Short mmCIF file of C-alpha atoms in Angstrom, two decimals:
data_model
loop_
_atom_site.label_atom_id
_atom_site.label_comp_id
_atom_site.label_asym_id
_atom_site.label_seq_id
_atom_site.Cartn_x
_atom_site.Cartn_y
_atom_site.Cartn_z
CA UNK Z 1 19.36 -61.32 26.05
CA UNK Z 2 19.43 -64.18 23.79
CA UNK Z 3 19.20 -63.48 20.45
CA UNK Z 4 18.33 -65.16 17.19
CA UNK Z 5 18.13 -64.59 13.41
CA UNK Z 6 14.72 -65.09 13.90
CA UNK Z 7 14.70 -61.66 16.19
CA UNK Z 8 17.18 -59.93 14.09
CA UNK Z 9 16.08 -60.80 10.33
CA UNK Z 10 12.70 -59.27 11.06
CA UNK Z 11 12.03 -56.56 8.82
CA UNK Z 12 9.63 -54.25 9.27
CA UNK Z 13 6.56 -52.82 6.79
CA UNK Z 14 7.74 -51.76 3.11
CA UNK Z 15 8.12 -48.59 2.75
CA UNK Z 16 5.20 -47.31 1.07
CA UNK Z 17 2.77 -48.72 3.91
CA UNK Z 18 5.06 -47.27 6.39
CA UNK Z 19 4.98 -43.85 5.42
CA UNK Z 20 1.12 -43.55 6.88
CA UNK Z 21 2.26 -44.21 10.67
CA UNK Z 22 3.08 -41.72 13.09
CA UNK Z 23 6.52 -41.27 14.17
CA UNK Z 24 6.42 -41.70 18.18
CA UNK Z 25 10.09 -42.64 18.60
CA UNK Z 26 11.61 -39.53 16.83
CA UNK Z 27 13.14 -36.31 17.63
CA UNK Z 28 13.26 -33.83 14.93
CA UNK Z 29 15.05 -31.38 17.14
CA UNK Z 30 17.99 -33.47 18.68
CA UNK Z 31 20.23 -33.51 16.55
CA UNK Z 32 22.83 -30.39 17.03
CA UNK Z 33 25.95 -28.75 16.99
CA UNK Z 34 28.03 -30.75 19.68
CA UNK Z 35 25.49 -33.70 19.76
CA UNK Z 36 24.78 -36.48 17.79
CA UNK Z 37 21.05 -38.28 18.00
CA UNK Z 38 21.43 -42.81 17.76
CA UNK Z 39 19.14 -44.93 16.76
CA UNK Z 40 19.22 -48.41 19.04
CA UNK Z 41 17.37 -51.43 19.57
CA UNK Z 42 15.44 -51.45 22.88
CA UNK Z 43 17.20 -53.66 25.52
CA UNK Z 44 19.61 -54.95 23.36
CA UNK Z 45 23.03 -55.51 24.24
CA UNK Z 46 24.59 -52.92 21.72
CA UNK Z 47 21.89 -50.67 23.50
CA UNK Z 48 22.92 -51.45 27.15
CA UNK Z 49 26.33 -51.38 26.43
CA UNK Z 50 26.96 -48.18 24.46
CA UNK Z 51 25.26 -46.27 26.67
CA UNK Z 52 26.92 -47.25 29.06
CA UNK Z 53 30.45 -46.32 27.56
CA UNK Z 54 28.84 -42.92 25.98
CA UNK Z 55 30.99 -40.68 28.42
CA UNK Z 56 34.24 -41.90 27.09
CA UNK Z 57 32.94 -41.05 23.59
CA UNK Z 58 32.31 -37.46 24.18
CA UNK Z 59 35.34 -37.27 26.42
CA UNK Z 60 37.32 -38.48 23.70
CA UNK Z 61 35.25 -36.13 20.61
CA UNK Z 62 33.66 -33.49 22.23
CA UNK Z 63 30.34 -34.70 20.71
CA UNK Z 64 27.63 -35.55 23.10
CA UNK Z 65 24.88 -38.36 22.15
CA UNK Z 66 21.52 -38.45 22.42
CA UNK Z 67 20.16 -42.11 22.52
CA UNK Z 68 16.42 -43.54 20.92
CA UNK Z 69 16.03 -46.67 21.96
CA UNK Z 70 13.09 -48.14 20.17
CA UNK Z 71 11.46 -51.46 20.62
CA UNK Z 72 12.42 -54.25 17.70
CA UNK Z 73 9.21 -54.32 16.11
CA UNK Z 74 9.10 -50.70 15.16
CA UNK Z 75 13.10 -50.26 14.81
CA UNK Z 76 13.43 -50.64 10.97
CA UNK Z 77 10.10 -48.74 10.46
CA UNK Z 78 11.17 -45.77 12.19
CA UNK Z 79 14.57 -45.40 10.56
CA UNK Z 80 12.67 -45.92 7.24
CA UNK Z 81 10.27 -42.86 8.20
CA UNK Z 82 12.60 -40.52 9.13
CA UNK Z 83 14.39 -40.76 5.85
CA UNK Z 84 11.39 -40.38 3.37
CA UNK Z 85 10.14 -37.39 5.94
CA UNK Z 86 13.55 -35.70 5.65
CA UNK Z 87 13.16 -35.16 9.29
CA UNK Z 88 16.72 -35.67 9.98
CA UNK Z 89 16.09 -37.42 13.48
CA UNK Z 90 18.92 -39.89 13.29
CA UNK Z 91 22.87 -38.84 12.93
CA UNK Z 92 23.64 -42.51 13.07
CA UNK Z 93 21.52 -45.95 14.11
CA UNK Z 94 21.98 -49.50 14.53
CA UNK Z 95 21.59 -51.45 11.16
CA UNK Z 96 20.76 -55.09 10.52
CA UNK Z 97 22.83 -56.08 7.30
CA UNK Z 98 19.68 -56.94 5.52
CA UNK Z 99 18.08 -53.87 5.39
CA UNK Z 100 21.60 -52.30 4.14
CA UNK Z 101 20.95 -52.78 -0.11
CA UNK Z 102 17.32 -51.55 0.08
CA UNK Z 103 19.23 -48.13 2.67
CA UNK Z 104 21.83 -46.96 0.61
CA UNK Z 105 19.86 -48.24 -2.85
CA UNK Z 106 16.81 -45.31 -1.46
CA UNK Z 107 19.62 -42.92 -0.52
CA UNK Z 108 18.84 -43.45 3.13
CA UNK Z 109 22.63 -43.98 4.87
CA UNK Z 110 26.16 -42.96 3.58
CA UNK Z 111 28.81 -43.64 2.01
CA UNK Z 112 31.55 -44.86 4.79
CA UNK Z 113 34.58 -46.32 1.87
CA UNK Z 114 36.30 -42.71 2.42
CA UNK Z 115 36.48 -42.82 6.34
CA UNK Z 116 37.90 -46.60 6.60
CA UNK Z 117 41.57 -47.16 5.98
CA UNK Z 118 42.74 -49.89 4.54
CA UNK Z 119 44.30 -51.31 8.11
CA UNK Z 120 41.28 -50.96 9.52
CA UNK Z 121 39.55 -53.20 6.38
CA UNK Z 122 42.32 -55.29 7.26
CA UNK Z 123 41.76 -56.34 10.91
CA UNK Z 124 38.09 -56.58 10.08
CA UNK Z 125 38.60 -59.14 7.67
CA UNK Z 126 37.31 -59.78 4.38
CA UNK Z 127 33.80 -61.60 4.88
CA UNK Z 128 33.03 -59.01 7.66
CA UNK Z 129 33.56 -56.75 4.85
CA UNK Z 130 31.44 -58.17 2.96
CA UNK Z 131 28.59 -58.17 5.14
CA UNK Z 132 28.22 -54.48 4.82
CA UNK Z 133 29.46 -53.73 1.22
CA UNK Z 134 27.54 -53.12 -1.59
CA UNK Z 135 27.66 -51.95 -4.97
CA UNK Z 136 30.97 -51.13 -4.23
CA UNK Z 137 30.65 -48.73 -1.41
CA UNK Z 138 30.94 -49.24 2.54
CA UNK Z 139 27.99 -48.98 3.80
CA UNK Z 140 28.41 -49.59 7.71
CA UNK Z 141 30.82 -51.14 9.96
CA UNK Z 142 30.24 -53.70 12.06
CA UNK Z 143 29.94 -54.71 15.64
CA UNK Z 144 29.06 -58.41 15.06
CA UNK Z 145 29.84 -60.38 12.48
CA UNK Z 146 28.59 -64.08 13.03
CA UNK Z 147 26.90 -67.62 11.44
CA UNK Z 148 25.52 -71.00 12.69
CA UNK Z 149 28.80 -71.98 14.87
CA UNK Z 150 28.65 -76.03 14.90
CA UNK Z 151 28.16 -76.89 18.24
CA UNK Z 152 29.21 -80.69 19.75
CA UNK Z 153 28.99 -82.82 22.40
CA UNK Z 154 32.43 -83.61 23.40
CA UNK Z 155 31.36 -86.46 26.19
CA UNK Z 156 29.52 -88.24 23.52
CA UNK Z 157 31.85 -87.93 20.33
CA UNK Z 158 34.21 -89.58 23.46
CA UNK Z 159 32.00 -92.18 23.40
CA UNK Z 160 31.26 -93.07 19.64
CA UNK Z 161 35.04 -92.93 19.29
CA UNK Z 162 35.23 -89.44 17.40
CA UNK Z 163 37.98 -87.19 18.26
CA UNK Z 164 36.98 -84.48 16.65
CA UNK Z 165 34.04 -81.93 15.10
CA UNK Z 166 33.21 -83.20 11.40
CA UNK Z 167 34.75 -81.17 8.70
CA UNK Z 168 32.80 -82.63 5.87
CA UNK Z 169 29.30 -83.44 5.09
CA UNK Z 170 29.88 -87.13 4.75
CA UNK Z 171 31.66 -87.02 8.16
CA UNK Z 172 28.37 -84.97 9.69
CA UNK Z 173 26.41 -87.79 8.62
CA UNK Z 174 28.65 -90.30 9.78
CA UNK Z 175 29.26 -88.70 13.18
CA UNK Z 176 25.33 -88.23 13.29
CA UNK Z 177 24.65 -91.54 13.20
CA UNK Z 178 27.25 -92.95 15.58
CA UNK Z 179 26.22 -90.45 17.95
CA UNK Z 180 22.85 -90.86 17.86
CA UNK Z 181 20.90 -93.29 20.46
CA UNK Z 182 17.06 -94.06 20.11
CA UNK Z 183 17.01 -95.87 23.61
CA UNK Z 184 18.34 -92.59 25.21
CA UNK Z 185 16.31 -90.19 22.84
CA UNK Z 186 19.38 -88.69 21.66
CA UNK Z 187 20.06 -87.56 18.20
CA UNK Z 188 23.29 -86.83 16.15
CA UNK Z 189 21.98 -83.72 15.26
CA UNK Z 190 18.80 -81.80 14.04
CA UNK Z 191 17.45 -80.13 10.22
CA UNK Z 192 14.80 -76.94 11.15
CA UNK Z 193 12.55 -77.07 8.78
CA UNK Z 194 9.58 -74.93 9.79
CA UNK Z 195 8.47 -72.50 7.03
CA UNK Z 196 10.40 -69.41 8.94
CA UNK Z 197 13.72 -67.49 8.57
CA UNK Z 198 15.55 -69.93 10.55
CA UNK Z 199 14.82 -72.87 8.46
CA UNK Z 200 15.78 -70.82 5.44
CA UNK Z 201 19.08 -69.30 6.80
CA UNK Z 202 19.71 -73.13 7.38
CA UNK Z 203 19.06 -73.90 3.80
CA UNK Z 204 20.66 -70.76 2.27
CA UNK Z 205 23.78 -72.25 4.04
CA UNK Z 206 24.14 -75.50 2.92
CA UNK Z 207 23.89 -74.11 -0.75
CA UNK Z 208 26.70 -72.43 0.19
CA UNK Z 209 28.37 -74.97 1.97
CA UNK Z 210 27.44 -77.12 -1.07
CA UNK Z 211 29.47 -74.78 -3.46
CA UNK Z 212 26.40 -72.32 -4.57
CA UNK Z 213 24.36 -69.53 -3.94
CA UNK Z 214 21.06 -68.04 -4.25
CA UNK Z 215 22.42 -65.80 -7.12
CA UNK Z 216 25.08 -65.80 -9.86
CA UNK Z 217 27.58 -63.64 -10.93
CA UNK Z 218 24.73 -61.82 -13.03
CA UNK Z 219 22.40 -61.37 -10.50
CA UNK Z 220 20.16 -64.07 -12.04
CA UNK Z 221 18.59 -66.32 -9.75
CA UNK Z 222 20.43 -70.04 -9.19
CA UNK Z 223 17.84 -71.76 -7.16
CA UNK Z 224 17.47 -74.52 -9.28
CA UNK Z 225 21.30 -75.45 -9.48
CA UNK Z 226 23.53 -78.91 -8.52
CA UNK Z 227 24.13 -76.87 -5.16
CA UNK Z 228 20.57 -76.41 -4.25
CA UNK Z 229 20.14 -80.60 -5.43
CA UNK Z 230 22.96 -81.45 -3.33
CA UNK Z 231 21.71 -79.55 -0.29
CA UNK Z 232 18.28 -80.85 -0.21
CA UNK Z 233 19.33 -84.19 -1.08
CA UNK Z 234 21.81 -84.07 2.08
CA UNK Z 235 19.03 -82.58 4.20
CA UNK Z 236 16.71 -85.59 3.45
CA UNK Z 237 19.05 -88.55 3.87
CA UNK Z 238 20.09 -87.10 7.39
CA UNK Z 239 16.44 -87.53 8.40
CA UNK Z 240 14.89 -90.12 6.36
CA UNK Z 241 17.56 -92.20 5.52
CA UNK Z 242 20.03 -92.39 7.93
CA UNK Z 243 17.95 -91.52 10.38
CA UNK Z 244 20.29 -89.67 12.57
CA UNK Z 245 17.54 -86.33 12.92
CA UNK Z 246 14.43 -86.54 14.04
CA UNK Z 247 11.24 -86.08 11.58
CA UNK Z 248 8.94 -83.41 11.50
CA UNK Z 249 8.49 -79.63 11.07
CA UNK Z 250 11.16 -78.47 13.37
CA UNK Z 251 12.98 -74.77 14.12
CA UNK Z 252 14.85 -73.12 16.11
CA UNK Z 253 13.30 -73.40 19.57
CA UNK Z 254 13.38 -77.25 18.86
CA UNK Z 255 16.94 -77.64 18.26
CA UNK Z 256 17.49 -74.98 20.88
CA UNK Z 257 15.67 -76.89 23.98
CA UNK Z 258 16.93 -80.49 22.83
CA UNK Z 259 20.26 -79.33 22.75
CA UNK Z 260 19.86 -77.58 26.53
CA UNK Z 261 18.24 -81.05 27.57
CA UNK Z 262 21.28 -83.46 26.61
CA UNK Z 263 19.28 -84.38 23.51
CA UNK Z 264 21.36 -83.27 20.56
CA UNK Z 265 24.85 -84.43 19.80
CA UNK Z 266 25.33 -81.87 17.05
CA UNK Z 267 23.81 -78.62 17.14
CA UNK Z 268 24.08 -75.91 14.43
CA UNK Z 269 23.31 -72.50 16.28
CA UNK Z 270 23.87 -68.71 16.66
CA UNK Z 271 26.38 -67.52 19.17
CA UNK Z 272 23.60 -66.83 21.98
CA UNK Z 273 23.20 -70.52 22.29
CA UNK Z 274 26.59 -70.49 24.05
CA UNK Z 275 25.62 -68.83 27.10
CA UNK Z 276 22.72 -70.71 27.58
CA UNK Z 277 24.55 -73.81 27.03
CA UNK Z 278 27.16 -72.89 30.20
CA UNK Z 279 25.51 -73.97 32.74
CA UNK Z 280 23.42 -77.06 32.09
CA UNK Z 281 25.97 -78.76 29.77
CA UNK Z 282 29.33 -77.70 31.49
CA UNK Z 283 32.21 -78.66 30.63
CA UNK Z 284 30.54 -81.07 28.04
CA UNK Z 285 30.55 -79.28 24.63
CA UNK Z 286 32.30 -77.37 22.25
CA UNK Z 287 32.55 -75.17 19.05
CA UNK Z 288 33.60 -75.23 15.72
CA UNK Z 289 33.12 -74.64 12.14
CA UNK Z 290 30.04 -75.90 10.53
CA UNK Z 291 31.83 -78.46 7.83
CA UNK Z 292 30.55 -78.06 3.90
CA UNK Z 293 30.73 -80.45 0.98
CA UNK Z 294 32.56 -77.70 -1.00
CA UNK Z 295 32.76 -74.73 1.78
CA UNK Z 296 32.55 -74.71 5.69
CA UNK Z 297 31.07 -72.37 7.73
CA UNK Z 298 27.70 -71.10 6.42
CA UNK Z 299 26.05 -68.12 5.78
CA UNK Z 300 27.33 -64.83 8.09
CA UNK Z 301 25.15 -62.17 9.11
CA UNK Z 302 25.82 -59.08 10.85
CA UNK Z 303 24.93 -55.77 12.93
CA UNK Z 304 26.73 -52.40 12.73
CA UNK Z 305 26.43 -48.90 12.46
CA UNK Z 306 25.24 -46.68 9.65
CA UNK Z 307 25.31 -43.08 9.15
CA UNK Z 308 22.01 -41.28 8.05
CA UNK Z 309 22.30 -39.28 4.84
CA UNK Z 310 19.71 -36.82 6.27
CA UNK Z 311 21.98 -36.91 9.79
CA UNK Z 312 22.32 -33.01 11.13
CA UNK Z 313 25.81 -33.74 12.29
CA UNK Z 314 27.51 -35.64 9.92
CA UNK Z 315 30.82 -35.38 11.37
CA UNK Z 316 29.78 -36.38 15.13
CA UNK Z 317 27.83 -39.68 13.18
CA UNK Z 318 31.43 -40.36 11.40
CA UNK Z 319 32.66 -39.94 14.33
CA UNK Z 320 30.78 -42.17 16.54
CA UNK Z 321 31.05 -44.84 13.98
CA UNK Z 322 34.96 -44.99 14.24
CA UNK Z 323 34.71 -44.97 18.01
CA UNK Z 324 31.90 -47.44 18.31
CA UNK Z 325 33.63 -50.35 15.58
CA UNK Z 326 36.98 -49.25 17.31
CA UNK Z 327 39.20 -52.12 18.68
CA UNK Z 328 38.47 -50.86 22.20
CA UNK Z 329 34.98 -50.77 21.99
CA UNK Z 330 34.67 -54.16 20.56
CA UNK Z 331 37.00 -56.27 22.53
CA UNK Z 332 34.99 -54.37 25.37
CA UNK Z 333 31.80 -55.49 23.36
CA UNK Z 334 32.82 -59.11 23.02
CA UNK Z 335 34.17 -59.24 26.54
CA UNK Z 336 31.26 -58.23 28.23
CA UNK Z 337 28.74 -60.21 26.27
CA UNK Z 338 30.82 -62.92 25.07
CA UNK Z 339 29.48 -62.13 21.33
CA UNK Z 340 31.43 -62.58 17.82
CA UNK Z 341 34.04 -59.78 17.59
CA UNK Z 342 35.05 -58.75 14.46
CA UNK Z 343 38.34 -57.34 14.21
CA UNK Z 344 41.74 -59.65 14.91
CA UNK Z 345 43.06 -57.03 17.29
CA UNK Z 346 40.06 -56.66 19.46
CA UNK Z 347 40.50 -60.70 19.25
CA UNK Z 348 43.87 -60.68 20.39
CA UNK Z 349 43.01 -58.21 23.63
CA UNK Z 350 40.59 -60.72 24.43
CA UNK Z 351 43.26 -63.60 24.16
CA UNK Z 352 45.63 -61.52 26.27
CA UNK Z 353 43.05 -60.50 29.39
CA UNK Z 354 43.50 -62.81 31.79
CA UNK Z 355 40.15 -62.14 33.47
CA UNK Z 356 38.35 -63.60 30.89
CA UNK Z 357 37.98 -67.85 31.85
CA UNK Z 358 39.50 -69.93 28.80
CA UNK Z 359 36.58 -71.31 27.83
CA UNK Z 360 35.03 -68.47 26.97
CA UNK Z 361 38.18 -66.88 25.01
CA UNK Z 362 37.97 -70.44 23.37
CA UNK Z 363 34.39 -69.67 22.18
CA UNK Z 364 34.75 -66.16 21.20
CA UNK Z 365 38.22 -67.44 18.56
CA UNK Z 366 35.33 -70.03 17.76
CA UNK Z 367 33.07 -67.53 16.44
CA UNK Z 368 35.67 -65.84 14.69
CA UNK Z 369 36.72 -68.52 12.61
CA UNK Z 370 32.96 -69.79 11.80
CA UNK Z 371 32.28 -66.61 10.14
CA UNK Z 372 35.73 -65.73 8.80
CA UNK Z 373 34.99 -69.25 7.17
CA UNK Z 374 31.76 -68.22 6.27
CA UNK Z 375 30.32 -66.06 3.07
CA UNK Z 376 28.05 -63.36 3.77
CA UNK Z 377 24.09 -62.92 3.01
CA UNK Z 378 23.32 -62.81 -0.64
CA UNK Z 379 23.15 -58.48 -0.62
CA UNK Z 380 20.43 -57.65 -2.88
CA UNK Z 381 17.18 -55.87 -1.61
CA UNK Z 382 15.38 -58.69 -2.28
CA UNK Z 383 17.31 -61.07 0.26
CA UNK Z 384 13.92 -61.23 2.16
CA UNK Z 385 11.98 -62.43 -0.51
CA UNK Z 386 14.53 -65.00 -1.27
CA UNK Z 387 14.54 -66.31 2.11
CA UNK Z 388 10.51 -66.54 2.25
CA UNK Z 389 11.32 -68.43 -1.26
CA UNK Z 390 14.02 -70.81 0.84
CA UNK Z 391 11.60 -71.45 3.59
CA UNK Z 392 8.91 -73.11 1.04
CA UNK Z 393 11.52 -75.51 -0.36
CA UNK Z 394 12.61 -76.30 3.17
CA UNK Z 395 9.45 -77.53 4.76
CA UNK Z 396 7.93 -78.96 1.49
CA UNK Z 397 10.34 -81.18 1.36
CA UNK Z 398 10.52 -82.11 4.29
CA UNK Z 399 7.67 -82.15 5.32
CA UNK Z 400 7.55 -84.45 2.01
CA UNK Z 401 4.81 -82.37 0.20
CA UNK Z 402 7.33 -80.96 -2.44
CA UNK Z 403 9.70 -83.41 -3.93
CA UNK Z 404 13.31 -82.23 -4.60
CA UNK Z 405 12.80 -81.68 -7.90
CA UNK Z 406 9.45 -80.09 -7.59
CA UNK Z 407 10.77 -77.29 -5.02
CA UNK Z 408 13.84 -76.49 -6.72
CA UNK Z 409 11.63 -75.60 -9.95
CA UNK Z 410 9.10 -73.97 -7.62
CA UNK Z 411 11.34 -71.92 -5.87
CA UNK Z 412 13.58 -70.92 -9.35
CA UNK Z 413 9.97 -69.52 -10.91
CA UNK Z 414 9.21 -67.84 -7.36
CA UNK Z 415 13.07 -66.22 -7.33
CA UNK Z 416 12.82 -64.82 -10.95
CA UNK Z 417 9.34 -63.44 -10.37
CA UNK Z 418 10.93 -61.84 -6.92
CA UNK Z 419 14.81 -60.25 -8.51
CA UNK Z 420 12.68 -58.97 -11.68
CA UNK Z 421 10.30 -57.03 -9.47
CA UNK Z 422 11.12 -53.79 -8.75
#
């Protein structure tokens, strides 16, 4: 299943609207002594695969699980209604780290900071961390933990001369330009800029590649900052200037198929991509850290598990969160669906198995060090709003309706109207 930010970003109804619908996909009488009821994502592979593995949980706790799967669309909706119904039809459930300040800000999921010990914090890593803290408590644990990984044509950087991924934005641009090749309809690389999430986690990471953020130290917005000037500016000359992307109102699916046709030399992409990739491209490509003008990497994302304040079996949920963010599980996890793993000993198994090819261990240490290089998601509730904000910068300029200066005061006005909201 390849999957996107676009698919996992989605966020379902607000709350208030959502609390008309029916509740089709849950159980109010599941959850039980001896069994714990989890929320999934419908034919996902977190679904697939811990069900699969289930057995060894409850061999190993005693606790037996009860699995709703629920189809993407109605996923956050559903976990949403069970909370504000008190039903108490989720122990534990799959969360998307956005949805995580809004959960625990509505009382929604637990506390986890009391259940994690500090080796555990350890071999996660601190931006992994990250991606599920807030306001100081622990608010899941992950399963993966990933950004835009830069991916690169090795048989054409051979060619231009380059001997390596850039690690700087001036070197991007360079390396863009030297691979790119009008005659053959390749380019050195590609901006999205359709009005969208991916365009706007795009953006959101080249202000912090650039040194910024969406939001300072007080919680104020900083949309209209050097960092924001710096990344649009860079943006635009890669297109317009040096010529090195192609114009237009691109996303995801565009940079996606060019790159699967030979048409990209520099691709900046989720994980899936490197499946995909296998097969058509070969032996031709490889991965590496997105480079920054301040900071590599870009901005990380992830998917764990939460625990349901209203969960009938706390203790089985606790316990199925340890199990499931386990080294084990995960090197099991990333083996199996050769995704981001997020802990450095469920890394190192992977390093060590000699059934895995070296090209994929190769991508798998890739993905590690993206998003260890990486800062997380600005975590405020209002991280969706900002990225709608992100996405009308990003294709009005460059689409050239907006000029820099116009969208960065545009989208300042539009981020202090969204934080002061309620």
């Amino acid at each position: 299943m390849a999957i996107s930010r676009r698919h996992l970003l989605r966020t379902g109804a607000a709350a208030a609207t959502a609390a008309s619908l029916p509740l089709p996909f849950i159980g109010r009488t599941l959850a039980a002594s001896g069994k714990i009821v989890a929320g999934m994502e419908a034919g996902s592979p977190y679904d697939t695969f811990y069900k699969k593995h289930a057995a060894e949980f409850t061999k190993a706790s005693g606790f037996e699980v009860e699995f709703i799967s629920i189809p993407h669309d109605n996923i956050r909706q559903q976990f949403v209604l069970d909370a504000l119904s008190s039903a108490g039809g989720f122990d534990v459930y799959i969360a998307d780290q956005v949805w995580l300040p809004e959960f625990y800000q509505k009382g929604f999921i637990r506390d986890l900071s009391g259940h994690v010990t500090d080796a555990d914090r350890a071999d996660f890593g601190k931006t992994a961390i990250e991606t599920v803290s807030y306001q100081g408590a622990l608010v899941a644990l992950p399963i993966m933990v990933h950004n835009c990984a830069m991916y690169y044509r090795t048989d054409l950087f051979e060619k231009a001369g380059l001997k390596a991924p850039p690690a700087s934005w001036d070197e991007y641009l360079d390396f863009a330009k030297k691979t790119a090749h009008g005659p053959a309809g390749i380019w050195g690389t590609l901006i999205a800029s359709k009005q969208g999430i991916e365009a706007s986690t795009r953006l959101h990471s080249f202000y912090q590649q650039a040194g910024g953020d969406l939001l300072g130290a007080d919680g104020k917005p900083t949309i209209n900052s050097d960092a924001g000037r710096k990344a649009l500016e860079f943006m635009t000359k890669m297109v317009f200037d040096a010529k090195a992307a192609p114009e237009g109102v691109l996303e995801l699916a565009d940079m996606q198929g060019m790159w699967l046709e030979g048409k990209l030399a520099m691709a900046p992409v989720w994980p899936y991509l490197y499946s995909l990739s296998k097969e058509p491209l070969g032996g031709k490509f490889a991965i590496a850290t997105a480079p920054g003008l301040v900071n590599p990497g870009g901005t990380v994302y992830s998917w764990g598990f939460a625990a349901a304040s209203g969960a009938k079996n706390p203790d089985g949920a606790i316990e199925f969160i340890k199990w499931a963010t386990s080294t084990d599980m995960l090197y099991g996890f990333g083996k199996e669906w050769l995704n981001p793993v997020p802990r450095a000993s469920s890394i190192d198994l992977i390093g060590k198995d000699t059934s895995i090819g070296d090209d994929d261990k190769a991508a798998i240490a890739a993905f590690a060090k993206s998003a260890a290089a990486g800062k997380s998601m600005t975590m405020v509730p209002q991280y969706s709003q900002l990225l709608d904000i992100l996405g009308i910068m990003n294709s009005g300029v460059m689409s050239k309706a907006m000029t820099i200066d116009q969208a960065l005061a545009d989208g300042q006005s539009r981020a202090e109207a969204a934080m002061a909201s309620p």
